[in-house]
């Protein structure tokens, strides 16, 4: 009968593990190389080759989509730089441009949704249309939109200090629960007054 090969140097170690197996030894292995591809991540959905579809990671946005997105970013940046001239660029990654109009409001409101880390999600709207609308109905509509559609916790209306009707608008806003924002998240241009409403 042939003899079995003997393994030299391996003895059971039952002291640490309680099993009659040798101590595990870590052997370094090379990290496998990635295959060359023009995609860093495979698409989540099949790419049907339609460039206007933005549903998969492998497709490119259409020119119309890219132009609209670029316009929205520019509008958001313009709004933020007017309101927060020193920190508008810092706020841009946390913002989304919105334009709000409805037959019940009587005017359009432009603004941004700002969702800063550790702060409540807030809808900031330009209040220049506040003079020409039924303010109570518009505020109710804005509060409903901010809460139900945008998931915001607060609404901030941006008013110009130079407006001849500032006193009347402030009075109306305070009548419906608004308060002047004294500690904004960023330094506000002195040409504006911020009035906040919690949702």
XYZ file of C-alpha atoms in Angstrom:
199
model
C 0.000 0.000 0.000
C 1.428 3.388 -0.953
C 2.175 5.727 1.888
C 0.260 8.957 2.274
C 2.094 12.199 1.860
C 2.804 13.940 5.119
C 2.243 17.642 5.668
C 5.047 19.032 7.731
C 4.655 22.098 9.944
C 0.891 22.160 10.327
C -0.379 21.110 13.687
C -3.872 21.365 14.929
C -4.429 24.374 17.150
C -7.277 23.667 19.497
C -6.332 26.310 22.073
C -7.748 29.416 20.309
C -10.503 28.167 18.070
C -11.478 24.886 19.626
C -11.235 23.157 16.206
C -8.445 20.864 15.086
C -7.573 23.096 12.075
C -4.469 25.186 11.495
C -4.575 28.952 12.128
C -5.943 30.839 9.135
C -3.322 32.600 7.069
C -4.125 35.690 5.025
C -2.646 35.567 1.552
C -2.626 38.817 -0.418
C -4.436 38.676 -3.763
C -4.308 41.048 -6.678
C -7.363 43.240 -7.246
C -9.011 42.154 -10.481
C -8.782 44.762 -13.230
C -11.964 46.262 -14.658
C -12.751 45.639 -18.238
C -12.365 48.631 -20.512
C -15.741 50.222 -21.124
C -17.064 53.666 -21.866
C -19.602 53.266 -19.038
C -18.435 53.378 -15.457
C -21.697 51.757 -14.331
C -23.983 49.545 -16.397
C -27.369 51.066 -17.193
C -30.211 50.277 -14.833
C -32.614 49.806 -17.733
C -31.924 48.608 -21.252
C -30.759 51.329 -23.588
C -32.947 51.356 -26.656
C -30.665 53.792 -28.496
C -33.104 56.698 -28.266
C -31.049 59.747 -27.256
C -34.135 61.580 -26.017
C -34.741 58.942 -23.339
C -33.057 59.884 -20.073
C -34.334 56.804 -18.249
C -31.086 54.855 -18.362
C -27.639 55.809 -17.268
C -26.198 54.923 -20.643
C -28.277 57.357 -22.670
C -27.677 61.048 -23.166
C -30.227 63.773 -22.488
C -31.824 65.446 -25.458
C -30.782 68.953 -26.443
C -34.197 70.230 -25.381
C -33.836 68.643 -21.938
C -30.256 69.913 -21.542
C -31.257 73.421 -22.605
C -34.224 73.454 -20.208
C -32.068 72.112 -17.356
C -29.364 74.708 -18.038
C -31.993 77.452 -18.071
C -33.450 76.258 -14.750
C -30.008 76.181 -13.126
C -29.272 79.691 -14.428
C -32.636 80.983 -13.171
C -32.062 79.388 -9.760
C -28.562 80.859 -9.576
C -29.875 84.318 -10.549
C -32.552 84.134 -7.846
C -30.073 82.927 -5.198
C -27.395 85.491 -6.126
C -29.940 88.325 -5.889
C -31.172 87.104 -2.519
C -27.892 85.834 -1.045
C -25.165 87.744 -2.948
C -22.291 86.301 -0.877
C -23.422 82.664 -0.625
C -25.723 82.143 -3.625
C -23.257 79.818 -5.357
C -22.920 77.741 -2.163
C -26.705 77.345 -2.006
C -27.089 76.321 -5.669
C -26.404 72.564 -5.233
C -29.177 72.417 -2.634
C -31.762 74.316 -4.660
C -34.373 73.640 -7.301
C -36.031 76.324 -9.413
C -39.820 76.570 -9.304
C -42.352 78.717 -11.103
C -45.834 78.703 -9.624
C -49.023 79.881 -11.280
C -52.656 78.926 -10.908
C -55.983 80.464 -11.838
C -56.864 80.788 -8.143
C -53.729 82.830 -7.394
C -54.075 85.399 -10.172
C -50.309 85.759 -10.724
C -47.121 83.771 -11.110
C -44.544 83.353 -8.368
C -40.940 82.427 -9.174
C -38.609 80.983 -6.592
C -36.503 78.089 -5.397
C -36.863 75.145 -3.059
C -33.837 75.138 -0.790
C -32.964 71.918 1.035
C -29.798 72.529 3.038
C -28.325 69.695 5.137
C -29.661 69.859 8.689
C -32.184 72.602 7.843
C -35.882 72.368 7.021
C -36.778 72.194 3.331
C -38.011 75.694 2.441
C -39.786 77.262 -0.519
C -38.503 80.795 -1.236
C -40.745 82.821 -3.553
C -40.326 86.259 -5.090
C -43.054 88.440 -3.614
C -43.139 91.084 -6.335
C -46.506 89.682 -7.479
C -47.920 90.040 -3.956
C -49.178 93.565 -4.662
C -51.418 92.477 -7.516
C -53.072 89.358 -6.075
C -55.600 88.374 -3.482
C -52.939 87.775 -0.864
C -54.806 85.461 1.508
C -55.911 83.054 -1.229
C -52.448 83.120 -2.802
C -50.731 82.398 0.507
C -53.069 79.470 1.192
C -52.385 78.110 -2.307
C -48.603 78.544 -1.842
C -48.703 76.844 1.565
C -50.695 73.915 0.154
C -48.311 73.564 -2.788
C -45.208 73.810 -0.599
C -46.526 71.177 1.785
C -48.291 68.682 -0.461
C -46.372 68.857 -3.742
C -42.895 70.011 -2.727
C -42.611 68.506 0.772
C -41.457 71.778 2.347
C -41.652 72.688 6.032
C -41.607 76.448 5.532
C -42.479 79.170 3.041
C -40.423 82.362 2.778
C -41.701 85.298 0.752
C -39.032 87.704 -0.493
C -40.204 91.335 -0.520
C -38.374 94.407 -1.815
C -37.766 97.092 0.820
C -38.202 99.792 -1.809
C -41.749 98.688 -2.619
C -44.245 101.489 -1.895
C -46.761 98.921 -0.581
C -44.308 97.109 1.723
C -46.128 98.138 4.904
C -49.524 96.934 3.700
C -48.088 93.651 2.383
C -46.195 93.006 5.635
C -49.349 93.714 7.623
C -51.363 91.285 5.473
C -48.697 88.580 5.721
C -48.449 88.943 9.490
C -52.231 88.757 9.717
C -52.104 85.269 8.158
C -49.257 84.110 10.448
C -46.113 85.406 8.765
C -43.094 86.666 10.696
C -40.080 88.650 9.546
C -37.092 86.309 9.265
C -34.369 87.744 11.503
C -31.866 84.867 11.278
C -31.796 83.640 7.664
C -29.646 80.684 6.612
C -27.396 83.011 4.575
C -26.689 86.736 4.621
C -29.550 88.433 2.747
C -29.136 91.420 0.450
C -30.308 94.466 2.457
C -32.678 95.395 -0.389
C -34.986 92.539 0.676
C -37.164 91.611 3.637
C -37.946 87.944 4.221
C -41.297 86.912 5.659
C -41.573 83.301 6.782
C -44.565 81.059 7.338
C -44.287 77.623 8.924
C -46.276 74.867 7.288
